[in-house]
mmCIF file of C-alpha atoms and ligand atoms in Angstrom:
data_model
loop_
_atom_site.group_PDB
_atom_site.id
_atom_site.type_symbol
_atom_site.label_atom_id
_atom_site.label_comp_id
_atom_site.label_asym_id
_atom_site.label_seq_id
_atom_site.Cartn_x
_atom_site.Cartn_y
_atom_site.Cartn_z
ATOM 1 C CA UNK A 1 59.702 26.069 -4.456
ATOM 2 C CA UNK A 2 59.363 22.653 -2.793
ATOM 3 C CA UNK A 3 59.806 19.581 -4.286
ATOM 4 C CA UNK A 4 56.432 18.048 -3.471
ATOM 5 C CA UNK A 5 55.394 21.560 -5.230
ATOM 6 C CA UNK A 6 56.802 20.455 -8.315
ATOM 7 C CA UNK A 7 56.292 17.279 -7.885
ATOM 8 C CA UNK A 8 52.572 17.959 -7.843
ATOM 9 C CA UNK A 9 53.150 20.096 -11.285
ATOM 10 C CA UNK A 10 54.502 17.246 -12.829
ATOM 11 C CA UNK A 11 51.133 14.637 -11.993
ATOM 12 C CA UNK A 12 48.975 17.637 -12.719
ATOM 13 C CA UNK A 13 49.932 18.600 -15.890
ATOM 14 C CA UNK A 14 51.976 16.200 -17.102
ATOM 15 C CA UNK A 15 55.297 18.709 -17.456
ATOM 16 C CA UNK A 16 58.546 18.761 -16.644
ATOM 17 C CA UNK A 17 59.993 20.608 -14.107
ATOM 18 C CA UNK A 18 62.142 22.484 -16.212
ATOM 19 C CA UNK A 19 59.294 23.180 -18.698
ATOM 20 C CA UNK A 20 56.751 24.170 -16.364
ATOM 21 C CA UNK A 21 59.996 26.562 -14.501
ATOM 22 C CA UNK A 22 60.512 28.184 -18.281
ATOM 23 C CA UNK A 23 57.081 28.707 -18.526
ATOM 24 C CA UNK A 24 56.718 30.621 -15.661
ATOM 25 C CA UNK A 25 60.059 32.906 -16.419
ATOM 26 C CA UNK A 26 58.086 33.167 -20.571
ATOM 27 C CA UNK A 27 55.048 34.667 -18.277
ATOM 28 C CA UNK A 28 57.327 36.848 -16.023
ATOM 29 C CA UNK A 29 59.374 38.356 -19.473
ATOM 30 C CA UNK A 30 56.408 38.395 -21.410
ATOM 31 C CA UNK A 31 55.114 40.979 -18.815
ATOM 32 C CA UNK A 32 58.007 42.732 -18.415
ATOM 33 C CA UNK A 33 58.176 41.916 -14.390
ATOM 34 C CA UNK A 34 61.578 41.664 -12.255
ATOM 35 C CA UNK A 35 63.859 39.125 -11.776
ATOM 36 C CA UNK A 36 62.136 36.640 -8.824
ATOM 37 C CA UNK A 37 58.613 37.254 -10.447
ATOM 38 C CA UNK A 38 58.985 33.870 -12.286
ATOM 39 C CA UNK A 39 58.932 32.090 -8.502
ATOM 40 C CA UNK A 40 55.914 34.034 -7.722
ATOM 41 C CA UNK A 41 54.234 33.230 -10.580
ATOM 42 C CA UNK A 42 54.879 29.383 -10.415
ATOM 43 C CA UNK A 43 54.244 29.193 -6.969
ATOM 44 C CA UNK A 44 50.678 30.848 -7.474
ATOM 45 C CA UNK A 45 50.440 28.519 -10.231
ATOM 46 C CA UNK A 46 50.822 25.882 -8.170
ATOM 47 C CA UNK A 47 48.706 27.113 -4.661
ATOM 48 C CA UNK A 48 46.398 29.611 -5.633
ATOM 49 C CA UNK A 49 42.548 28.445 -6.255
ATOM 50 C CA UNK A 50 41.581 28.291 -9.596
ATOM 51 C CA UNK A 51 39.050 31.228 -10.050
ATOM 52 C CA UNK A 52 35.612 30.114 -11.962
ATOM 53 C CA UNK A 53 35.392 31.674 -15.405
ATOM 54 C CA UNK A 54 32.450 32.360 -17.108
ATOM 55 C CA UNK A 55 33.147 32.898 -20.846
ATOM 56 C CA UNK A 56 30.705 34.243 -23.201
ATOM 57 C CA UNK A 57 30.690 34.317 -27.282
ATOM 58 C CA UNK A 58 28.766 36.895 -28.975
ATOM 59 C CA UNK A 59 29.156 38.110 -32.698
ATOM 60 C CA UNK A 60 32.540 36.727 -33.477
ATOM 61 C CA UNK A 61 34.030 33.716 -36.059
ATOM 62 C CA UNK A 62 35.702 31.944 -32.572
ATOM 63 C CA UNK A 63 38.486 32.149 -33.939
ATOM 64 C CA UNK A 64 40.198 33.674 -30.122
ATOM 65 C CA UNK A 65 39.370 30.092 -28.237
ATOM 66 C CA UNK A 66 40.395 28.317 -31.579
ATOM 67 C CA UNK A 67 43.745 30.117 -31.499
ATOM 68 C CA UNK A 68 44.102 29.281 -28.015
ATOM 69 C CA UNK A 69 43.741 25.439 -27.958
ATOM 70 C CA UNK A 70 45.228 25.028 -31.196
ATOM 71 C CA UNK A 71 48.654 26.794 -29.745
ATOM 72 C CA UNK A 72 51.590 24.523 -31.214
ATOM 73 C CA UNK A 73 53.014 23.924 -27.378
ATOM 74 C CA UNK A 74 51.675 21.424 -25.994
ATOM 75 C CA UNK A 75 51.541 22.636 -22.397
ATOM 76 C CA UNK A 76 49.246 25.776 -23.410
ATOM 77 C CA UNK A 77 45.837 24.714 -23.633
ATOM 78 C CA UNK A 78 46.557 22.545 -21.075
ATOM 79 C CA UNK A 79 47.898 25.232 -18.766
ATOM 80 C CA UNK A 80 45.213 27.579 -19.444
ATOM 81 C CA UNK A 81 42.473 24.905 -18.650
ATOM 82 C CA UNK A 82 44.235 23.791 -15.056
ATOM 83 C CA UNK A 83 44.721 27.578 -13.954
ATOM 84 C CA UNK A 84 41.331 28.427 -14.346
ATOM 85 C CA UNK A 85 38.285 26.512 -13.794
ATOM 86 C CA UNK A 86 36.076 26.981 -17.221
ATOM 87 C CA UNK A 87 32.493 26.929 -15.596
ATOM 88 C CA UNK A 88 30.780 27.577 -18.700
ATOM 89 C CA UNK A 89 32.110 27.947 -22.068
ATOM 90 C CA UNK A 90 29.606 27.489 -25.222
ATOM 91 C CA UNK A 91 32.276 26.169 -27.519
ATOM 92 C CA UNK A 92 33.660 23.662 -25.010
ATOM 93 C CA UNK A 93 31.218 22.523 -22.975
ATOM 94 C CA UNK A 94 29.550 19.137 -23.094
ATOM 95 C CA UNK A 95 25.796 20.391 -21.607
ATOM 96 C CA UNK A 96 23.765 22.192 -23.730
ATOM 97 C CA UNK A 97 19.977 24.114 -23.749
ATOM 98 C CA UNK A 98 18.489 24.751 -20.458
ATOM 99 C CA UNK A 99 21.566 22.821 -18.559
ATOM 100 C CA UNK A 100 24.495 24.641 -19.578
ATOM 101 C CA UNK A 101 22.381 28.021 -18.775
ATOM 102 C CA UNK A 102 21.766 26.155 -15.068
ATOM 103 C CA UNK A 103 25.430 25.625 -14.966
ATOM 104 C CA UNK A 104 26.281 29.293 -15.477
ATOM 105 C CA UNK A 105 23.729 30.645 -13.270
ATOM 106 C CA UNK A 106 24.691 28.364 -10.508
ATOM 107 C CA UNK A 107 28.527 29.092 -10.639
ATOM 108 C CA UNK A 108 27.797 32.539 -10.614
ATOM 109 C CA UNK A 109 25.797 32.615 -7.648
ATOM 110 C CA UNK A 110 27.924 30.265 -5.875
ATOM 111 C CA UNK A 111 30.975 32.285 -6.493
ATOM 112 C CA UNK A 112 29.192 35.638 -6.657
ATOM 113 C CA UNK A 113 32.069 38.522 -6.497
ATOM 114 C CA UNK A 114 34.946 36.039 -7.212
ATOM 115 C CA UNK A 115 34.293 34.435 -11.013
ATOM 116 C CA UNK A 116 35.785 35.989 -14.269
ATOM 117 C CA UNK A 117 34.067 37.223 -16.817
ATOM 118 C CA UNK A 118 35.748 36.578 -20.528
ATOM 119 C CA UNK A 119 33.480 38.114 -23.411
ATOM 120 C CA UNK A 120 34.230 36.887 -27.122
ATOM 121 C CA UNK A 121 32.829 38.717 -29.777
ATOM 122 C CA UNK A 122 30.637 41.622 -30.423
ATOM 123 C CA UNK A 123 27.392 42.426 -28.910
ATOM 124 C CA UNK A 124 24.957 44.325 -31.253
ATOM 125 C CA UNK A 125 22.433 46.714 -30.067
ATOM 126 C CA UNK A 126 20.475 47.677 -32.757
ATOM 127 C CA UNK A 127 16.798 47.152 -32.197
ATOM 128 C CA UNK A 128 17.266 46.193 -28.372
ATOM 129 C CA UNK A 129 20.347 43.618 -29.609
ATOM 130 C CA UNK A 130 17.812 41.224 -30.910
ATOM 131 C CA UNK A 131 20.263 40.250 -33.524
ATOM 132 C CA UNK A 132 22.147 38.155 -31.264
ATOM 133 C CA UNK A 133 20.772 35.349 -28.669
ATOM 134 C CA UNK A 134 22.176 32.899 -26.322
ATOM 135 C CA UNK A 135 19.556 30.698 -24.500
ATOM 136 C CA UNK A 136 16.724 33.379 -24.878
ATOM 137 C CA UNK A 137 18.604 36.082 -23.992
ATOM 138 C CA UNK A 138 20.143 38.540 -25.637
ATOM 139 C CA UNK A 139 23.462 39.408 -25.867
ATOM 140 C CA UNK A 140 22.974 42.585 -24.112
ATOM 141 C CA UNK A 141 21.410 41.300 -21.338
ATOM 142 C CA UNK A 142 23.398 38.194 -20.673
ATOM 143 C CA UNK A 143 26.690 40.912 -20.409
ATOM 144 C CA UNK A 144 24.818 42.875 -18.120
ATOM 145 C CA UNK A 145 23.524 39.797 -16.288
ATOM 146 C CA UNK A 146 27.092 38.242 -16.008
ATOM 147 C CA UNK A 147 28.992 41.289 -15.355
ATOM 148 C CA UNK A 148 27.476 42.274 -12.384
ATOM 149 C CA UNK A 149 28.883 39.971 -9.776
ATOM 150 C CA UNK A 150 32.042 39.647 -12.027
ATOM 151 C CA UNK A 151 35.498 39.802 -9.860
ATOM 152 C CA UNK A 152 36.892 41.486 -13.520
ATOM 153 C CA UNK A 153 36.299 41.294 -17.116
ATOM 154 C CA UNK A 154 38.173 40.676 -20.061
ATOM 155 C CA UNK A 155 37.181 40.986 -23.516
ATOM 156 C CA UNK A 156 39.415 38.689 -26.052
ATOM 157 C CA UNK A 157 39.875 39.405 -29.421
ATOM 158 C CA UNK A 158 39.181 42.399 -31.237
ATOM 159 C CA UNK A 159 35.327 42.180 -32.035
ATOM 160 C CA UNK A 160 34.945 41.731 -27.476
ATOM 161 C CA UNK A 161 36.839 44.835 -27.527
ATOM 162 C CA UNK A 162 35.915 47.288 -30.009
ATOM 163 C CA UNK A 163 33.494 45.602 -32.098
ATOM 164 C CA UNK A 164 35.751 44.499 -34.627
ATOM 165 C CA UNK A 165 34.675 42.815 -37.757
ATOM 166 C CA UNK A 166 31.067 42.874 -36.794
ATOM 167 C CA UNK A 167 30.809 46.632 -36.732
ATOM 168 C CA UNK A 168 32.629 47.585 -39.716
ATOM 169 C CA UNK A 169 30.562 49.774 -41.521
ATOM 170 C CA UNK A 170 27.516 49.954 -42.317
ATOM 171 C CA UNK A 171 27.687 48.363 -39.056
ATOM 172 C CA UNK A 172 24.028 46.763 -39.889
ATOM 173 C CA UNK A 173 23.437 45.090 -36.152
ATOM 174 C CA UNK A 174 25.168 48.180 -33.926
ATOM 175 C CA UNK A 175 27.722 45.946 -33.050
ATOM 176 C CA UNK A 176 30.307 47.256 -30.423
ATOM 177 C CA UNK A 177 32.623 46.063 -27.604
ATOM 178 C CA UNK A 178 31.924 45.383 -24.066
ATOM 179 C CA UNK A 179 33.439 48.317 -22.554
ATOM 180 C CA UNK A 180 31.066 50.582 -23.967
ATOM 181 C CA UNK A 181 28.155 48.198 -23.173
ATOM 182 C CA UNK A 182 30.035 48.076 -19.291
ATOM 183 C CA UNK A 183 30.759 51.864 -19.096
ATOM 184 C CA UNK A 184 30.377 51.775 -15.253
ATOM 185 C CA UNK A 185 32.877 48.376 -14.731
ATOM 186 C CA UNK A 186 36.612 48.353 -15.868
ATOM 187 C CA UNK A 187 37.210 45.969 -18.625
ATOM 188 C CA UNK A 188 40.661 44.797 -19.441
ATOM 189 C CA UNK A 189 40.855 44.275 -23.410
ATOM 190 C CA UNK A 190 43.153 42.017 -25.652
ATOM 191 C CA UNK A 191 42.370 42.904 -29.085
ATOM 192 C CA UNK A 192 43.540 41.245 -31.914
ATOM 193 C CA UNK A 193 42.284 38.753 -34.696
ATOM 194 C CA UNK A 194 42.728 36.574 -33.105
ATOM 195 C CA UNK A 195 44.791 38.035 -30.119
ATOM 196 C CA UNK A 196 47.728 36.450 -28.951
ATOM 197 C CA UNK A 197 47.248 33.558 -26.509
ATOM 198 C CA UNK A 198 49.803 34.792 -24.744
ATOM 199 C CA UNK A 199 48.662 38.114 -23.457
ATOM 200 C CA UNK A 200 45.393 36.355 -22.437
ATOM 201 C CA UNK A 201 47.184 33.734 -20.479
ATOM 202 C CA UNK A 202 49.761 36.406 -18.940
ATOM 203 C CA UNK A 203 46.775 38.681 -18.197
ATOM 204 C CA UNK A 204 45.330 35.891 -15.819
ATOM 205 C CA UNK A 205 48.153 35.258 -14.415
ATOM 206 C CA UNK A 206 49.054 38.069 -13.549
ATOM 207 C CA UNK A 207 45.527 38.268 -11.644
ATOM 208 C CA UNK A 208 45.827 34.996 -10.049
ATOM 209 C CA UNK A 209 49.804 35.912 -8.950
ATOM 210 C CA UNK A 210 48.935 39.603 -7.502
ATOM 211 C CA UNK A 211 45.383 39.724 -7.605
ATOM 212 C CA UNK A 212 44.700 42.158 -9.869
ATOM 213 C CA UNK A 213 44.856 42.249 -13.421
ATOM 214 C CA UNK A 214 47.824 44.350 -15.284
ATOM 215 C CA UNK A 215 48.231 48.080 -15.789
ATOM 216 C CA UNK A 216 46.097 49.251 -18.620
ATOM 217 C CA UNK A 217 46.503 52.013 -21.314
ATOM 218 C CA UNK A 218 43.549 54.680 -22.495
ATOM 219 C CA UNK A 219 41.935 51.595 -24.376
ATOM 220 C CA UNK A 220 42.041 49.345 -21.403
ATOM 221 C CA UNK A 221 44.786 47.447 -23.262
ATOM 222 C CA UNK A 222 47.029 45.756 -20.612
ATOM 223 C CA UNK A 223 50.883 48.111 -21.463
ATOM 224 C CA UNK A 224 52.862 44.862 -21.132
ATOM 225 C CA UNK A 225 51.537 43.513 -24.567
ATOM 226 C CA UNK A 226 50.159 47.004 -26.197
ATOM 227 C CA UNK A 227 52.514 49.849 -25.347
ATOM 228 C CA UNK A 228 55.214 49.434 -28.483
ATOM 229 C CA UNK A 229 54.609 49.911 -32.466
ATOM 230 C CA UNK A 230 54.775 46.955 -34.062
ATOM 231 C CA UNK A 231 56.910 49.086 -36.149
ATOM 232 C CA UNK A 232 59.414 49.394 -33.580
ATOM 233 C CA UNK A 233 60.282 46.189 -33.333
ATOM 234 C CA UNK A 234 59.674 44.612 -36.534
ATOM 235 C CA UNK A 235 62.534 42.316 -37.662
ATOM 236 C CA UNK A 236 62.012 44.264 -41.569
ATOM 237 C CA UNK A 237 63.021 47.155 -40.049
ATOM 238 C CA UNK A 238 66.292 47.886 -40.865
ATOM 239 C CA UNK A 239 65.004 47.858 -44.296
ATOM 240 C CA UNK A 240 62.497 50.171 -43.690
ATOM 241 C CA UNK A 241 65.170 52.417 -42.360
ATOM 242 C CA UNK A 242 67.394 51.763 -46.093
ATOM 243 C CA UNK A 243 64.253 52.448 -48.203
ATOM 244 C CA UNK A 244 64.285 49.208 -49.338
ATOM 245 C CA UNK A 245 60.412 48.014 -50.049
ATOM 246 C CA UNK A 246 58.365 45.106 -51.586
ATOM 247 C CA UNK A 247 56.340 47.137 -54.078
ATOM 248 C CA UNK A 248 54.507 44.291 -55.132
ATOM 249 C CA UNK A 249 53.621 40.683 -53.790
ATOM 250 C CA UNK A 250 55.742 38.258 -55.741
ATOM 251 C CA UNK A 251 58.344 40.578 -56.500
ATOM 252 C CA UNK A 252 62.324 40.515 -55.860
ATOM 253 C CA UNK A 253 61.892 42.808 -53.115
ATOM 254 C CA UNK A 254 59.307 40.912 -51.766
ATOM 255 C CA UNK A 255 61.328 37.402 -52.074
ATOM 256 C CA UNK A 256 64.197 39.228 -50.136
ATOM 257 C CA UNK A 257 61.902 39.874 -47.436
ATOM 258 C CA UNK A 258 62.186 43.818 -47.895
ATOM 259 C CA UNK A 259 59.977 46.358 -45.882
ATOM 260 C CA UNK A 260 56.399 45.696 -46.195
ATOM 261 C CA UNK A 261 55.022 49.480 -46.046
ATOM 262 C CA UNK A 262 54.545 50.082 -49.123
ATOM 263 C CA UNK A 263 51.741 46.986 -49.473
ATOM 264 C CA UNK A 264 49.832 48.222 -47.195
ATOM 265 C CA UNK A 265 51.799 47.377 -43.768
ATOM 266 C CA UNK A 266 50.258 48.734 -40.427
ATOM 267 C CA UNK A 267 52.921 48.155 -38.065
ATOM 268 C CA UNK A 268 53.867 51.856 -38.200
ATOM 269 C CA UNK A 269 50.248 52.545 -36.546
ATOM 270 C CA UNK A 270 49.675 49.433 -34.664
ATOM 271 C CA UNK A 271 50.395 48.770 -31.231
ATOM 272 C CA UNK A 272 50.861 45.014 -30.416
ATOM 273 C CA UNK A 273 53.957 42.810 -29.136
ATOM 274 C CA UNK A 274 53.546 40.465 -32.360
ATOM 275 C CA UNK A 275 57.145 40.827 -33.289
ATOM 276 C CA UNK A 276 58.766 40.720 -29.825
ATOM 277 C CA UNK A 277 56.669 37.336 -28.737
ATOM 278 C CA UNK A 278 55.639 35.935 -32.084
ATOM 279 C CA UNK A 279 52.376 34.754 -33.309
ATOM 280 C CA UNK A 280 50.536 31.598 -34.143
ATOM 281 C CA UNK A 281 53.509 28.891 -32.949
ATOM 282 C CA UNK A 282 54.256 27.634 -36.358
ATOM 283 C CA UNK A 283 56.830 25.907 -36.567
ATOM 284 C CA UNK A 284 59.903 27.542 -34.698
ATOM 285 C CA UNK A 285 57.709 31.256 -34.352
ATOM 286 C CA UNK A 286 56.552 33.108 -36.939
ATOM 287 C CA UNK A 287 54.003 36.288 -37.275
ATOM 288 C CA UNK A 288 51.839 37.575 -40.261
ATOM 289 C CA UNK A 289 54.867 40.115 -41.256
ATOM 290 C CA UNK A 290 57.620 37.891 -41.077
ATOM 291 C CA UNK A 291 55.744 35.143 -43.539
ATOM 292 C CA UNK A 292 55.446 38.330 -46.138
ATOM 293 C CA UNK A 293 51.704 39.684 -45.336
ATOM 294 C CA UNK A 294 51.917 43.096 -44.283
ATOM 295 C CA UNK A 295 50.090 44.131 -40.636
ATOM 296 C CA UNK A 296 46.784 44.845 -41.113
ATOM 297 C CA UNK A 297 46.071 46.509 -37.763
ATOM 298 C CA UNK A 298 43.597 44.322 -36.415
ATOM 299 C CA UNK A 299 44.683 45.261 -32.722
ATOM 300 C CA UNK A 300 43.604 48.956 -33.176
ATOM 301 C CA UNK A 301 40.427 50.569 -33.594
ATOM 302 C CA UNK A 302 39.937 52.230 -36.498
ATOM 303 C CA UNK A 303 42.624 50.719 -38.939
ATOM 304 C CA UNK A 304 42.160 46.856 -38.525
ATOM 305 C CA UNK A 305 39.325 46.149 -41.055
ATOM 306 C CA UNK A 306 38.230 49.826 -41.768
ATOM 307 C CA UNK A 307 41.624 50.905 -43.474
ATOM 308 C CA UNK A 308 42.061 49.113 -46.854
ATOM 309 C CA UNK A 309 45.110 48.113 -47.254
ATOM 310 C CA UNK A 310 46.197 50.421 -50.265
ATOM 311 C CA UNK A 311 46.125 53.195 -48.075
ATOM 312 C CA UNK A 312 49.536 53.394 -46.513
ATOM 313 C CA UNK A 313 50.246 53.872 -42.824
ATOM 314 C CA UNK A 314 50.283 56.919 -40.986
ATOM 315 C CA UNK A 315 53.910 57.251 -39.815
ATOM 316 C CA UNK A 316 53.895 58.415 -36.206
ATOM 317 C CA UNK A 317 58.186 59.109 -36.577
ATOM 318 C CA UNK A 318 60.316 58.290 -39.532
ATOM 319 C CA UNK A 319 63.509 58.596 -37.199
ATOM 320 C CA UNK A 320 65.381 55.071 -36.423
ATOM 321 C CA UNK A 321 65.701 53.705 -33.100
ATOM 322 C CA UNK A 322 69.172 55.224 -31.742
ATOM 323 C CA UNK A 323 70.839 51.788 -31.087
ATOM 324 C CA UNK A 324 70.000 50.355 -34.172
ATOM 325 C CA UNK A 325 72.715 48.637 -36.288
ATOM 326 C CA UNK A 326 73.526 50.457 -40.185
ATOM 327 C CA UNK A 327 73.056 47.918 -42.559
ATOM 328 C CA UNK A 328 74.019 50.478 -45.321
ATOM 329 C CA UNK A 329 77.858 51.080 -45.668
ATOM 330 C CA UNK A 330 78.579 55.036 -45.530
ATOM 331 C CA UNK A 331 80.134 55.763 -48.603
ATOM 332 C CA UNK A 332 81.885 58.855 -49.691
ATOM 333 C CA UNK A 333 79.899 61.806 -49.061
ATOM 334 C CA UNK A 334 76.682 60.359 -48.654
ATOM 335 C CA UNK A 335 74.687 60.601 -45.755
ATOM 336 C CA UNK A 336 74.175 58.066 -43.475
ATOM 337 C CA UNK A 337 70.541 56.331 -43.272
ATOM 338 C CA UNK A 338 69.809 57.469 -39.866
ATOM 339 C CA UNK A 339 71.043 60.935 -40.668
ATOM 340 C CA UNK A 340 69.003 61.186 -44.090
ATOM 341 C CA UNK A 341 66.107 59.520 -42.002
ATOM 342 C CA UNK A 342 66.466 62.791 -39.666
ATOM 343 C CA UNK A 343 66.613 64.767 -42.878
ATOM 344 C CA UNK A 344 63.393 63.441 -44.236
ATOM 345 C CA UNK A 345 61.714 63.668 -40.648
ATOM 346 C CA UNK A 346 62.516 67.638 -40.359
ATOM 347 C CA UNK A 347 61.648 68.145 -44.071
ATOM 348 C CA UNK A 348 58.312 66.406 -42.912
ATOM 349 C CA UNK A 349 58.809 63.529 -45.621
ATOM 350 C CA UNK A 350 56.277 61.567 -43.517
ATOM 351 C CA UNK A 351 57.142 58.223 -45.859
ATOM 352 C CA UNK A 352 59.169 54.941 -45.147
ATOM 353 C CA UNK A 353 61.371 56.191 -48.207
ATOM 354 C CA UNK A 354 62.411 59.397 -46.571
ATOM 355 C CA UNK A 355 65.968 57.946 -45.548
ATOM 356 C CA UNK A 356 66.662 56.700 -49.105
ATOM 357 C CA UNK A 357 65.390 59.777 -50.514
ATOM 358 C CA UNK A 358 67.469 62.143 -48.335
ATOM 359 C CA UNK A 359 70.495 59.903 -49.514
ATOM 360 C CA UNK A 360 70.097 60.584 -53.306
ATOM 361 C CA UNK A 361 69.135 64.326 -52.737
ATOM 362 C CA UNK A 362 72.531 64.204 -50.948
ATOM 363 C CA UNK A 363 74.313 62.623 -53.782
ATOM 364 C CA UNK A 364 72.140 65.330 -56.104
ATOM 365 C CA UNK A 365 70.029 62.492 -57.812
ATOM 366 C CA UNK A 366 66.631 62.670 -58.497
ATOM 367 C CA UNK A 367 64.708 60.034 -56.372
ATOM 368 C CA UNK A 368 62.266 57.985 -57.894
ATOM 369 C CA UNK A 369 60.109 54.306 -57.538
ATOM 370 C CA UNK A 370 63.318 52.438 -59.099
ATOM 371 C CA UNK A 371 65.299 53.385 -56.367
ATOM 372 C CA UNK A 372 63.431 50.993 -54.024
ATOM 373 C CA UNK A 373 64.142 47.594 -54.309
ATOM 374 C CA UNK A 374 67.677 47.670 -55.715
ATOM 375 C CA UNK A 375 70.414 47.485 -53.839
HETATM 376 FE FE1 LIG B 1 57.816 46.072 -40.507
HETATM 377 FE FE2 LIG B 1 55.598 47.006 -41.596
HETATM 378 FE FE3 LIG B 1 57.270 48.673 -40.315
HETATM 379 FE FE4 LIG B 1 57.961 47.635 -42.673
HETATM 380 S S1 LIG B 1 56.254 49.075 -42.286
HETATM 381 S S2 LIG B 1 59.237 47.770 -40.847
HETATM 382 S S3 LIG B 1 57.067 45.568 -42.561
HETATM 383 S S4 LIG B 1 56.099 47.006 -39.416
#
């Protein structure tokens, strides 16, 4: 990249060249793209036109803009407000009444087939959606009216993409997400309460470096941030694999930072890249799990809000990743954990405890509660 490039960076945003540079290589990794994608990206950072956005908020706390400008690193917010040109935002902008409506409508005309749609929150559709109203409109028609001339949509946070909190039952407004209200459109979703500002930012630029927004699983979840567990990757694993569980919150299990599952944890159902990107910024990076609160889904449809936390996960495998490191000595006899894990998979033991349980049948002792948590 040229030095007048970066140079330009620097005025711009007020970054360094080597922060702005790390930035682009945390974009390039947090997508999972090849080495030289981090030059692309900063070099589309720094010459591509900043496409309008139009963002709407619907049934929903805020809480997805909220956790966006309040990001710990400095250069966030600031980055997400130079690459994209916020046309009309209801929480941000200065106009309001009849002039911020104006403003929409005339940066949607003027960029007609280029702007992009962001949609935050529910929309409800009971009762012709009257339950929700922006400027006279409804909810329902003000998606309709904004996604048509849309270049793409994306619907942050949980309640944009499935209806989230809003439509947990009895669901009193119909509240649901914009890709059923947009069946005939493709609508990229980052779900989450709130979703990571990460995947929001990497989602746009990835459109703004290739001009087209990311791969997308069944849910229209973009695979970079939504194709692992959160199981799989979650830093209480190895515990998980040991049997070793919190059984209640307080306790010496729980002080040790022990496996979560048996509070309630979701991770083993959950798709999200919370543990491999962190969440929130505090401090030096931390997530919900790693501060002692077990997942509670709130990426996935169905679990997050709708599946009280007593009820334990459904395990999709109990094995342990192949490569990952024994934190159990093998003594005697004994099985390992990863072999008593296997045990307790085949003997359909669908519970975090299988590997400690296969251990003691090994040693011909009776497994029981007590066994969890001491070590
Ligand atoms: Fe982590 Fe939860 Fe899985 Fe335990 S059950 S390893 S706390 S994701």
């Amino acid at each position: 990249m040229k030095d007048s490039m970066l140079t330009a960076i620097e005025t711009r945003l007020g970054l360094s060249r080597r922060s702005f540079m790390q930035f682009c290589a945390a974009m390039a990794a947090t997508m999972g793209l090849p080495k030289g994608a981090d030059a692309q990206i900063a070099h589309a950072l720094v010459s591509a036109k900043r496409p309008p956005v139009i963002w709407l908020h619907f049934q929903e706390c805020t809480g997805c803009t909220e956790s966006m400008l309040r990001a710990e690193h400095p250069t966030l917010e600031k980055l997400i407000l130079d690459i994209i040109s916020l046309d009309y935002h209801e929480t941000l902008f200065a106009a309001a009444g009849h002039q911020a409506e104006a403003a929409r409508r005339a940066s949607m005309a003027a960029n007609k087939g280029k702007y992009l749609l962001v949609v935050e929150g529910a929309i409800p559709t009971k009762d012709n959606g009257i339950y929700c109203k922006v400027g006279g409109q409804t909810a329902l028609e003000m998606v309709h009216e904004c996604a048509a001339d849309a270049a793409a949509i994306i619907a942050i946070g949980s309640c944009a993409s499935w209806g989230g909190m809003p439509s947990t039952s009895p669901n009193p407004t119909g509240a649901t997400g914009a890709p059923v209200i947009l069946k005939d459109k493709s609508v990229v979703t980052i779900p989450g309460c709130p979703p990571n500002p990460y995947n929001f930012l990497s989602t746009v630029v990835h459109y703004l470096t290739f001009g087209k927004l990311p791969e997308v699983d069944a849910k229209g979840r973009p695979k970079f941030a939504y194709s692992r567990l959160i199981h799989e990757n979650c830093e209480r694993r190895p515990h998980f694999d040991a049997g070793r569980f919190a059984q209640e919150f307080g306790d010496e299990g729980h002080r040790k930072g022990y496996c979560l599952y048996k509070l309630g944890c979701k991770g083993p159902e959950t798709y999200a890249n919370c543990p491999s990107i962190l969440f929130g910024d505090v401090g030096s990076g931390s997530w919900p799990v790693g501060t002692g609160h077990p997942c509670i889904g709130c990426t996935e449809q169905g679990i997050g809000f709708q599946k009280p936390i007593y009820e334990l996960a459904e395990l999709k495998y109990v094995l342990p990743p192949v490569g990952y490191p024994h934190i159990v000595e093998e003594q005697g006899q004994g099985m390992s954990a990863g072999s008593a894990a296997l045990v307790a998979g085949v003997g359909g033991l669908a519970v975090g405890a299988g590997a400690m349980m296969a251990r003691n049948l090994g040693k011909n002792k009776k497994p029981d509660d007590t066994d969890f948590g001491k070590e």
